[in-house]
Amino acid sequence: MPKKNESVSKPDGSKLHALWEVVALDAFSAPKSSSEQIVRKWDALKRLFQRSTTVGESPFKPESELQQLPHEFVEHLTGPVDWSAPLSAFAATINGWSGTAGEPAVVFMVGPPWSGHAKVLHAWAAALNVPCIKPPTTQDILRNNLDWMAPSPERSQFWIMPELERCYLRHAEGLEMVRSFLEQAMRGIYGPGIIGCDSWAWAYLQYVWPVPCSNVLTLQAFDASRLTRLLRQLSIARSSSRYCFKNASNGKTVLCSDDASTEINATVHQIAARCCGNVGLALSYWRAALRSEPEVPDEEESKKGADSSGDEHIVWLGRLPTSPVLPDECNEEIALLLHTLLLHNGLEEELLHKVLPMPHLHIMALLLRLLELRIVEQVAGRWHIAPLAYSGVCTYLRARNYLLDHFQG
Amino acid sequence: MEDVKIADIFNTLDASVLLHLAFIVGIAVLCIMLIQKILPWLGGQLHDQRRHYVLALVPLLRLVIVVGAFLLSLPLIIEPSLQNMVALLGTLGLALGFALKDYVSSLIAGIVATAERPYRSGDWIEIDGVYGEVTHVGLRTVQIISPDDTLYHIPHLKIWNELISNANNGTPRLQTVADFYLDSCHDGAIARHILYDVALSSAYVAHREPIQVILEEKPWGTHYQLKAYPVDPQQQFRFRSDLNIRGRAVLVSQGFKFASAAWATASE
């Protein structure tokens, strides 16, 4: 069913892939960088020996001479991604699918945390004005109550459920409802629909109720080329000023907002490879690395400066943040907690003790400690893995043989 | 006459030879100590299959060092001709055969254990009724730490005639079994399905390994065995406890009754 998205020709005649591309899950191809792999292995070795090392090379702009940009200014420079942009790619991929006449009744859209697949589906539901199914309550899940998902009066009505991961709880009584839901959805009881699912939950659900993999889509990885274009788009979207992002370690220009060149800077390659093509993660790394010189105006002035047209602003890119070091002692409990958070794409604290073999207060003690280490964060009442800790957590869990998602290779 | 012949095969052990010997022995001992410190530490930092590989290297490398040191020392002590070797080994064999039979048997069994690998560091084994994790495979003994934190030193010669069971055999796959005893009057299919989900929803379960629920009818009720694999063999007891706690809670909430102990005792 998935169809290849069209490519655009570069000025030099070579093909330039579309910014947003929707592909079959097996066609996902994460960007790789040999230097990034070496850096990762070196970091792993350093952690093994628990020794801190200092970088001998003297940077072009020492980090101590730069300051973190104000949050508002960072938002201004890398302002929100337009999640309706991938809709045309998605529509092109499933073009011709109606969910009837022997076709699969549902299409799955799977993506790793922060990759934006759920936001794309929300945007699509809003654009098409189709029902966007809200997840069931915990009580519905534990009581295997499917009333929250009433069959559509017209079975041809299209529906979208962006967050399948909210439809189960890794609990002995928390799996039956998602099985029933998937069975009925795939039989077409609810009519044709699109179901979004976080990749970690998807990996787990393969053991709960194996889903056929022929109709599973994902957003193609953001390689360095796509990431460069997206960063340019974001930096010019909200300002007419020209921004030049320069690497603080060597002074070289990483990208400029109005630059049309197709040259890719090594730093962008590094970010794309470190984030395995995950666009949300890449933006988090990018935002965390942005720096300015102290004489650059404060919050108010910077906003003013950013709005003034015709100006050129230099924004420095400091060293990419490294993943926080996970505490080694009591590692089993920490691994269980982190893995649980990933499998549910975040959980409320009152549910954590239902799915973990630890008392509530002990879980809270671990969470608060991990919060201090910036490994987890609490967003809208749910505990999540912090974006900048994600790659470190994945490495940590991989080394301990835990179930990983499809995107961890 | 025989004594004179045996004495004749030895070289003169002057100061330089003794120094040379001491040097070889010293280096060998140092290397073995380093290996026995570094590799177990490194193994402790690793997980999964790599941990087993690293820990299994300890006895192998130690054997290589001992054999190497022996081969380097031998020409310093005797003239290594066939005749001399036969005479020396024959005499040594006779002496050791009477005096240190079990000790030497354990040493030889240690070499065999290194080659055949009935157990490696990190394995969970049972010898002579002692179950525990192999923490060290020495030249003469294997050290096992039991779940109640008792360290056992078991001579390798047990491999000649004792039954040795190895639960994970050099891999991280170790099956854990949780037992449930239910009253006969229930729907077995539902109970089996519930227990399957108990294992599938455990935080400890290794998802890539199979989960099985086996049941057996007894005069007093039905015996269920929930078989699954933890992510790490060291989690087996916590995993079993987790299965029992959550399994019992769900079965009770679903109205299942457990078999009466009085019934079971009477029937046995």
XYZ file of C-alpha atoms in Angstrom:
677
model
C 0.000 0.000 0.000
C 2.681 2.638 0.808
C 3.729 4.616 -2.224
C 7.019 6.397 -2.596
C 6.895 10.170 -2.145
C 8.229 12.306 -4.903
C 11.700 13.787 -4.864
C 12.782 17.223 -5.948
C 15.762 17.913 -8.199
C 18.688 19.865 -6.782
C 20.328 22.591 -8.877
C 23.230 20.221 -9.581
C 20.819 17.662 -11.017
C 20.909 15.212 -8.108
C 17.699 14.253 -6.345
C 16.641 16.014 -3.172
C 14.205 14.049 -1.047
C 10.992 15.712 0.052
C 11.242 17.250 3.507
C 8.519 15.008 4.868
C 8.269 11.482 3.632
C 5.996 8.724 4.892
C 7.304 5.206 4.360
C 6.589 1.640 5.428
C 8.076 0.850 8.832
C 10.655 -1.513 7.334
C 11.798 1.193 4.905
C 12.835 3.542 7.709
C 16.507 4.319 7.327
C 18.240 6.134 10.170
C 21.113 8.445 9.224
C 24.489 7.090 10.234
C 27.716 8.848 10.936
C 30.898 6.907 11.605
C 32.302 9.736 13.727
C 29.115 9.818 15.777
C 29.346 6.061 16.317
C 32.939 6.436 17.472
C 31.896 9.241 19.834
C 29.129 7.054 21.237
C 31.471 4.108 21.788
C 34.015 6.389 23.383
C 31.342 7.795 25.688
C 30.287 4.254 26.601
C 33.907 3.357 27.365
C 34.320 6.482 29.464
C 31.213 5.587 31.431
C 32.538 2.080 31.936
C 35.653 3.387 33.621
C 33.825 6.291 35.293
C 36.555 8.741 34.443
C 35.894 12.250 33.281
C 38.087 13.546 30.471
C 38.615 17.044 29.287
C 38.809 18.131 25.701
C 42.314 19.263 24.872
C 41.453 21.192 21.723
C 41.000 24.909 22.339
C 37.650 26.068 20.985
C 37.114 29.067 18.737
C 34.616 30.464 21.251
C 35.041 28.925 24.689
C 31.755 27.837 26.251
C 32.544 29.993 29.263
C 32.410 33.087 27.074
C 28.975 32.211 25.748
C 25.628 32.163 27.451
C 22.478 30.172 27.018
C 19.847 31.920 24.941
C 16.636 32.987 26.669
C 13.873 30.437 26.263
C 11.653 32.852 24.319
C 14.446 33.608 21.877
C 15.131 29.907 21.345
C 11.438 29.406 20.649
C 11.584 32.343 18.278
C 14.508 30.846 16.358
C 13.277 27.276 16.214
C 9.603 27.963 16.615
C 6.969 25.256 16.467
C 7.055 22.769 13.653
C 4.092 22.929 11.324
C 2.776 19.412 11.776
C 0.269 19.845 8.994
C 3.179 19.995 6.534
C 3.574 16.183 6.336
C -0.119 15.688 5.556
C 0.337 15.799 1.809
C 3.087 13.168 2.061
C 0.840 11.023 4.207
C -2.128 11.474 1.889
C 0.049 10.580 -1.096
C 1.291 7.432 0.623
C -2.150 6.087 1.411
C -3.690 7.414 -1.780
C -6.308 4.973 -3.000
C -6.777 3.255 0.343
C -10.387 3.261 1.506
C -10.355 0.526 4.121
C -13.014 -1.439 2.294
C -13.267 -4.230 -0.251
C -10.624 -6.519 1.140
C -8.211 -3.754 2.031
C -6.901 -3.497 5.572
C -9.492 -1.633 7.645
C -6.848 0.290 9.556
C -3.501 1.823 8.800
C -0.964 2.196 11.575
C 1.357 5.151 11.943
C 4.262 4.307 14.245
C 6.979 6.636 15.420
C 9.514 6.970 18.233
C 8.946 9.507 21.024
C 9.113 13.152 19.858
C 9.079 12.158 16.185
C 5.721 13.915 15.826
C 3.589 11.123 14.385
C 0.775 11.782 16.904
C 0.859 15.521 16.173
C 0.636 14.812 12.457
C -2.440 12.660 13.055
C -4.030 15.317 15.281
C -3.362 17.881 12.557
C -4.822 15.575 9.960
C -7.986 14.931 11.974
C -8.419 18.690 12.355
C -7.759 19.322 8.660
C -10.191 16.653 7.454
C -12.659 17.282 10.252
C -12.866 13.578 11.078
C -13.366 12.105 14.552
C -10.164 12.042 16.571
C -10.676 9.241 19.089
C -9.620 10.072 22.612
C -7.919 7.328 24.610
C -9.956 5.371 27.182
C -9.754 5.977 30.899
C -7.689 3.740 33.139
C -10.903 2.236 34.487
C -12.036 1.376 30.959
C -8.721 -0.323 30.312
C -8.706 -2.334 33.540
C -12.371 -3.358 33.176
C -12.034 -4.253 29.497
C -14.771 -1.771 28.682
C -14.985 -0.992 24.968
C -17.905 1.449 25.287
C -15.558 4.405 24.874
C -15.049 3.321 21.260
C -18.609 3.157 20.021
C -18.928 1.817 16.466
C -19.417 4.523 13.904
C -23.069 4.920 12.820
C -21.852 5.003 9.270
C -19.254 2.342 8.877
C -17.607 4.233 6.061
C -16.817 7.200 8.292
C -13.147 7.673 8.646
C -11.622 8.004 12.129
C -8.195 8.682 13.587
C -6.750 7.516 16.887
C -3.369 9.165 17.418
C -2.278 7.423 20.639
C -2.718 3.669 20.823
C -0.154 3.602 23.636
C -2.809 5.151 25.888
C -5.090 2.148 25.334
C -3.243 -0.380 27.459
C -1.540 -0.722 30.769
C 1.240 -3.238 31.304
C -0.793 -4.931 33.988
C -2.353 -8.390 34.100
C -5.785 -6.783 33.650
C -4.636 -4.019 31.358
C -4.058 -5.919 28.097
C -7.390 -7.469 27.236
C -9.069 -4.255 26.157
C -6.410 -3.333 23.616
C -6.631 -6.852 22.184
C -10.393 -6.506 21.792
C -10.033 -3.030 20.329
C -7.406 -4.090 17.782
C -9.397 -7.166 16.826
C -12.558 -5.130 16.202
C -10.719 -2.299 14.494
C -8.934 -4.647 12.129
C -12.157 -6.455 11.329
C -13.560 -3.111 10.267
C -16.242 -2.908 12.968
C -15.453 0.773 13.491
C -14.990 1.563 9.808
C -11.732 2.647 8.181
C -9.326 4.302 10.566
C -5.772 5.388 11.155
C -4.125 4.425 14.412
C -1.012 6.160 15.684
C 1.251 4.379 18.114
C 4.463 5.129 19.907
C 7.250 2.812 18.754
C 7.999 1.402 22.218
C 4.369 0.561 22.867
C 4.222 -0.892 19.370
C 7.164 -3.195 20.130
C 5.416 -4.367 23.299
C 2.013 -4.771 21.642
C 3.555 -7.148 19.119
C 3.708 -9.631 22.008
C 0.246 -8.762 23.313
C -1.618 -9.003 20.027
C 0.647 -9.454 17.021
C -0.429 -6.995 14.369
C 0.162 -7.684 10.659
C 2.984 -5.459 9.478
C 1.846 -4.787 5.906
C 0.041 -1.540 6.687
C 2.414 0.121 9.128
C 3.790 3.527 8.195
C 6.260 5.895 9.721
C 7.814 9.264 8.988
C 11.083 8.797 7.184
C 14.174 9.701 9.198
C 15.354 13.284 9.129
C 18.823 12.977 7.677
C 21.232 15.917 7.684
C 19.839 17.306 4.434
C 16.254 17.351 5.678
C 17.284 18.651 9.066
C 19.215 21.537 7.520
C 16.207 22.526 5.434
C 13.866 22.282 8.393
C 16.138 24.376 10.622
C 16.336 27.029 7.915
C 12.569 27.025 7.534
C 12.042 27.378 11.259
C 14.529 30.208 11.611
C 12.983 32.283 8.820
C 9.378 31.427 9.605
C 8.952 34.019 12.335
C 11.427 36.702 11.482
C 12.724 38.628 8.531
C 16.153 38.952 10.142
C 19.034 36.888 8.867
C 20.429 34.418 11.352
C 23.763 32.737 10.970
C 24.425 29.745 13.187
C 28.120 29.241 13.783
C 29.966 26.450 15.461
C 31.601 27.791 18.622
C 34.405 25.238 18.510
C 35.754 26.180 15.069
C 33.924 29.358 14.060
C 32.567 27.789 10.870
C 29.060 28.577 9.704
C 26.672 25.683 10.292
C 23.792 27.241 8.387
C 22.235 30.602 7.634
C 18.535 31.227 7.553
C 18.396 32.562 4.023
C 21.143 30.421 2.556
C 20.017 28.358 -0.426
C 23.138 26.185 -0.600
C 22.711 22.436 -0.328
C 25.967 21.946 1.559
C 25.519 20.064 4.796
C 27.560 20.960 7.834
C 29.195 18.191 9.869
C 27.445 19.386 13.034
C 24.033 18.825 11.466
C 25.216 15.390 10.326
C 26.242 14.694 13.884
C 22.889 15.797 15.319
C 20.933 13.777 12.748
C 22.991 10.663 13.441
C 22.842 11.047 17.206
C 19.051 11.367 17.070
C 18.653 8.486 14.579
C 16.676 10.823 12.328
C 14.153 11.710 15.037
C 13.110 15.262 14.205
C 11.812 16.180 17.645
C 14.956 14.958 19.346
C 17.147 16.741 16.819
C 15.365 20.028 17.551
C 15.862 19.480 21.279
C 19.608 19.012 20.765
C 19.742 22.015 18.460
C 17.887 24.228 20.928
C 20.047 23.071 23.854
C 23.227 23.893 21.950
C 22.279 27.464 20.972
C 24.426 30.128 22.623
C 25.024 33.830 22.372
C 27.750 36.170 23.447
C 27.085 38.055 26.685
C 26.840 41.430 24.964
C 23.928 40.134 22.924
C 20.819 41.913 24.250
C 18.791 40.400 26.992
C 15.453 38.709 26.516
C 13.417 41.772 25.550
C 16.111 43.268 23.383
C 16.825 40.016 21.674
C 13.167 39.648 20.753
C 13.223 43.177 19.449
C 16.429 42.508 17.525
C 15.027 39.324 16.066
C 12.094 41.185 14.682
C 14.044 43.967 13.085
C 14.348 43.321 9.391
C 17.549 43.463 7.466
C 19.779 42.693 10.454
C 22.154 39.775 10.612
C 22.483 37.973 13.876
C 25.081 35.426 14.792
C 23.970 32.592 17.006
C 26.662 30.318 18.335
C 26.304 26.588 18.539
C 28.018 25.233 21.626
C 29.045 21.642 22.249
C 26.133 19.261 21.776
C 24.706 18.230 25.126
C 25.716 14.778 26.281
C 23.198 12.404 27.739
C 23.061 12.628 31.550
C 24.927 9.798 33.262
C 22.582 7.270 34.787
C 23.310 6.246 38.360
C 24.796 2.780 38.435
C 23.737 1.636 41.883
C 20.223 0.120 42.168
C 20.418 -0.054 38.393
C 17.833 -2.792 38.136
C 15.065 -0.664 39.632
C 16.066 2.327 37.539
C 16.112 0.213 34.395
C 12.639 -1.152 35.206
C 11.298 2.345 35.791
C 12.814 3.867 32.645
C 11.684 0.951 30.499
C 8.155 1.227 31.864
C 8.036 4.945 31.084
C 9.135 4.261 27.526
C 6.672 1.401 26.975
C 3.789 3.685 27.938
C 5.249 6.866 26.458
C 5.017 8.365 29.942
C 2.761 7.494 32.850
C 0.968 9.253 35.684
C 2.537 8.607 39.055
C -0.607 6.974 40.459
C -0.350 4.314 37.746
C 3.333 3.601 38.108
C 2.954 1.417 41.174
C 0.384 -0.700 39.307
C 2.917 -1.628 36.658
C 6.123 -1.771 38.689
C 7.109 -4.220 41.428
C 7.935 -1.381 43.815
C 5.971 0.574 46.399
C 4.720 4.025 45.441
C 7.073 5.970 47.706
C 10.080 4.085 46.436
C 9.087 4.873 42.855
C 8.713 8.538 43.771
C 12.158 8.572 45.384
C 13.658 7.165 42.190
C 11.717 9.592 40.001
C 12.773 12.625 42.008
C 16.361 11.510 41.862
C 16.157 11.001 38.104
C 14.435 14.373 37.787
C 17.375 15.991 39.544
C 19.719 14.287 37.092
C 17.521 15.569 34.224
C 16.833 12.021 33.031
C 13.064 12.260 33.470
C 10.645 15.145 33.387
C 7.019 15.672 34.299
C 4.784 17.049 31.570
C 1.059 17.547 32.177
C 1.059 15.157 35.113
C 2.855 12.388 33.266
C 6.423 11.300 33.861
C 8.481 11.006 30.701
C 12.064 10.391 29.724
C 13.709 13.766 29.046
C 14.544 14.202 25.337
C 18.237 14.820 25.940
C 18.461 11.689 28.098
C 16.668 9.489 25.560
C 19.689 8.180 23.657
C 21.530 7.456 26.918
C 18.511 5.616 28.307
C 18.235 3.548 25.125
C 21.911 2.591 25.371
C 21.424 1.745 29.040
C 18.459 -0.517 28.295
C 20.087 -2.096 25.256
C 23.101 -3.103 27.346
C 20.726 -4.792 29.798
C 18.861 -6.774 27.148
C 15.490 -5.019 27.560
C 12.942 -4.924 24.769
C 13.734 -2.033 22.413
C 11.681 -0.361 19.746
C 12.078 -0.859 16.004
C 14.047 2.374 15.642
C 16.907 1.280 17.890
C 18.084 -1.161 15.222
C 70.801 -46.425 41.931
C 67.277 -45.194 40.952
C 67.733 -42.117 43.211
C 70.918 -41.216 41.468
C 69.233 -41.432 38.058
C 66.361 -39.186 39.093
C 68.800 -36.693 40.584
C 70.810 -36.734 37.391
C 68.012 -35.439 35.224
C 67.877 -32.125 37.103
C 70.019 -29.199 36.038
C 72.146 -27.442 38.566
C 69.956 -24.866 40.219
C 72.364 -21.989 40.691
C 71.413 -18.455 41.659
C 70.723 -17.263 38.124
C 68.442 -20.232 37.394
C 66.562 -19.683 40.652
C 66.224 -16.002 39.835
C 64.951 -16.863 36.394
C 62.450 -19.310 37.867
C 61.330 -16.785 40.451
C 60.862 -14.240 37.696
C 58.698 -16.607 35.605
C 56.613 -17.643 38.603
C 56.290 -14.041 39.747
C 55.111 -12.810 36.368
C 52.691 -15.730 36.040
C 51.240 -15.098 39.506
C 50.963 -11.388 38.772
C 49.187 -12.029 35.461
C 46.776 -14.478 37.096
C 46.021 -12.032 39.900
C 45.398 -9.249 37.403
C 43.133 -11.445 35.287
C 41.234 -12.573 38.363
C 40.716 -8.973 39.404
C 40.154 -7.178 36.109
C 37.973 -9.608 34.170
C 35.398 -10.223 36.945
C 35.206 -6.431 37.462
C 34.744 -5.875 33.738
C 32.157 -8.665 33.633
C 30.295 -6.940 36.451
C 30.052 -3.772 34.335
C 28.608 -5.677 31.387
C 25.300 -7.413 30.902
C 23.775 -9.968 28.642
C 25.956 -12.432 26.693
C 29.071 -10.262 26.901
C 29.181 -10.694 30.666
C 29.281 -14.480 30.284
C 31.993 -14.324 27.633
C 34.224 -12.112 29.735
C 33.765 -14.182 32.896
C 34.399 -17.431 31.007
C 37.777 -16.070 29.897
C 39.173 -16.128 33.451
C 39.851 -19.879 33.843
C 40.920 -20.183 30.214
C 43.514 -17.412 30.435
C 44.717 -18.688 33.778
C 45.239 -22.143 32.290
C 47.165 -20.629 29.390
C 49.398 -18.730 31.822
C 50.014 -21.770 34.042
C 50.874 -23.979 31.070
C 53.054 -21.232 29.598
C 54.917 -20.737 32.873
C 55.390 -24.503 33.231
C 56.790 -24.838 29.705
C 59.147 -21.918 30.249
C 60.341 -23.274 33.608
C 60.818 -26.885 32.585
C 64.034 -26.441 30.510
C 65.544 -24.542 33.417
C 64.970 -27.426 35.822
C 65.664 -30.478 33.662
C 67.129 -31.342 30.332
C 63.859 -31.760 28.408
C 64.619 -35.075 26.667
C 62.019 -37.834 26.304
C 63.873 -40.080 28.706
C 64.092 -37.368 31.356
C 60.450 -36.434 30.966
C 59.261 -40.023 31.339
C 61.391 -40.499 34.421
C 60.231 -37.257 36.047
C 56.563 -37.582 35.223
C 56.543 -41.239 36.292
C 58.036 -40.386 39.655
C 55.751 -37.400 40.124
C 52.726 -39.435 39.119
C 53.548 -42.150 41.602
C 54.084 -39.678 44.429
C 50.996 -37.614 43.692
C 48.857 -40.679 43.055
C 49.281 -41.776 46.663
C 49.621 -38.537 48.547
C 47.484 -35.955 46.749
C 45.070 -38.051 44.741
C 41.969 -35.885 45.272
C 43.867 -32.641 45.005
C 45.419 -33.597 41.681
C 42.132 -35.063 40.496
C 40.510 -31.694 41.157
C 43.268 -29.895 39.283
C 42.860 -32.175 36.276
C 39.075 -31.852 36.521
C 39.598 -28.073 36.559
C 41.410 -28.337 33.217
C 38.643 -30.558 31.839
C 36.016 -28.125 33.157
C 37.778 -25.286 31.343
C 37.623 -27.222 28.092
C 34.190 -28.833 28.399
C 32.610 -25.902 30.218
C 29.919 -27.666 32.252
C 29.816 -24.379 34.169
C 31.183 -20.890 33.653
C 31.210 -17.796 35.768
C 27.729 -16.289 35.696
C 26.000 -19.659 35.265
C 23.353 -20.838 37.706
C 24.190 -24.420 38.589
C 23.312 -27.115 41.075
C 25.914 -29.555 42.381
C 25.312 -31.892 45.293
C 22.052 -30.114 46.123
C 23.683 -26.679 46.235
C 22.105 -24.156 43.829
C 23.660 -20.821 43.107
C 25.529 -18.557 40.742
C 29.077 -19.447 39.763
C 31.217 -16.528 40.865
C 34.661 -17.993 40.264
C 36.087 -21.014 38.497
C 39.397 -21.670 40.209
C 42.135 -24.166 39.511
C 40.873 -26.640 42.093
C 37.411 -25.465 43.055
C 34.385 -23.685 41.674
C 32.828 -21.016 43.888
C 29.055 -20.753 44.035
C 27.080 -18.112 45.843
C 23.664 -19.361 46.865
C 20.486 -17.240 46.945
C 20.854 -16.961 50.728
C 24.289 -15.368 50.208
C 26.381 -18.362 51.279
C 29.590 -19.002 49.405
C 30.353 -22.638 48.587
C 33.727 -23.948 47.380
C 33.111 -27.141 45.448
C 36.093 -29.153 44.107
C 36.068 -29.728 40.365
C 36.391 -33.491 40.846
C 32.607 -33.548 41.290
C 32.349 -33.400 37.524
C 33.631 -36.990 37.307
C 30.613 -38.623 38.893
C 28.104 -36.043 40.206
C 25.025 -34.749 38.434
C 25.587 -31.128 37.523
C 22.596 -29.103 36.351
C 23.183 -25.783 34.628
C 20.107 -23.548 34.385
C 21.394 -21.071 31.799
C 24.509 -22.703 30.312
C 26.488 -19.593 29.483
C 23.527 -17.578 28.215
C 21.248 -14.995 29.812
C 18.266 -17.362 29.283
C 17.148 -18.835 32.571
C 13.651 -20.186 32.933
C 11.755 -19.287 36.070
C 8.742 -21.270 37.221
C 6.004 -19.881 39.450
C 3.566 -22.378 40.941
C -0.117 -21.792 41.577
C -2.429 -24.315 43.236
C -6.094 -23.785 42.456
C -9.232 -25.500 43.557
C -10.511 -27.858 40.820
C -13.799 -26.063 40.215
C -12.769 -23.355 37.781
C -12.389 -22.612 34.100
C -8.857 -23.718 33.258
C -8.725 -21.793 29.972
C -9.464 -18.505 31.721
C -6.963 -19.226 34.490
C -4.315 -20.073 31.920
C -5.008 -16.878 29.984
C -4.826 -14.776 33.153
C -1.521 -16.344 34.166
C -0.114 -15.789 30.686
C -0.924 -12.084 30.983
C 0.588 -12.016 34.467
C 3.917 -13.071 32.963
C 3.569 -10.857 29.882
C 2.912 -7.802 32.026
C 5.802 -8.392 34.427
C 8.458 -5.704 34.422
C 11.111 -8.447 34.586
C 10.020 -10.628 31.678
C 12.272 -11.190 28.662
C 9.814 -10.641 25.836
C 11.764 -12.484 23.198
C 11.528 -15.731 25.180
C 8.446 -17.939 25.310
C 5.876 -17.852 28.089
C 4.163 -21.112 28.931
C 1.410 -22.095 31.317
C 1.352 -25.804 32.148
C -1.369 -27.320 34.263
C -1.681 -30.682 35.917
C -4.680 -32.170 37.640
C -4.085 -33.417 41.183
C -6.490 -35.081 43.635
C -6.652 -31.817 45.610
C -7.003 -29.413 42.702
C -5.026 -28.092 39.765
C -1.346 -27.291 39.795
C -0.384 -24.469 37.423
C 3.186 -23.812 36.422
C 3.862 -20.422 34.881
C 7.143 -20.608 32.989
C 8.899 -17.511 31.668
C 12.355 -15.991 31.436
C 13.590 -12.888 33.247
C 15.658 -10.278 31.401
C 18.650 -11.138 33.591
C 19.228 -14.503 35.341
C 20.034 -12.615 38.547
C 16.418 -11.424 38.640
C 14.979 -14.962 38.815
C 13.859 -14.859 42.458
C 12.430 -11.357 42.246
C 10.745 -12.342 38.994
C 9.182 -15.419 40.590
C 7.990 -13.372 43.572
C 6.509 -10.792 41.208
C 4.669 -13.500 39.264
C 3.329 -15.017 42.471
C 2.217 -11.721 43.992
C 0.481 -10.392 40.901
C -0.846 -13.776 39.815
C -2.441 -14.375 43.193
C -3.951 -10.870 43.244
C -5.541 -11.217 39.803
C -6.810 -14.742 40.396
C -8.417 -13.665 43.675
C -9.989 -10.600 42.045
C -11.418 -12.838 39.304
C -13.030 -15.141 41.875
C -10.670 -18.114 41.665
C -10.236 -20.213 44.800
C -6.917 -21.637 45.853
C -6.525 -25.305 46.784
C -6.762 -26.084 50.445
C -3.524 -27.097 52.153
C -5.425 -29.670 54.224
C -6.583 -31.400 51.061
C -3.116 -31.456 49.585
C -1.568 -32.830 52.799
C -4.241 -35.490 53.131
C -3.876 -36.635 49.554
C -0.112 -36.905 49.873
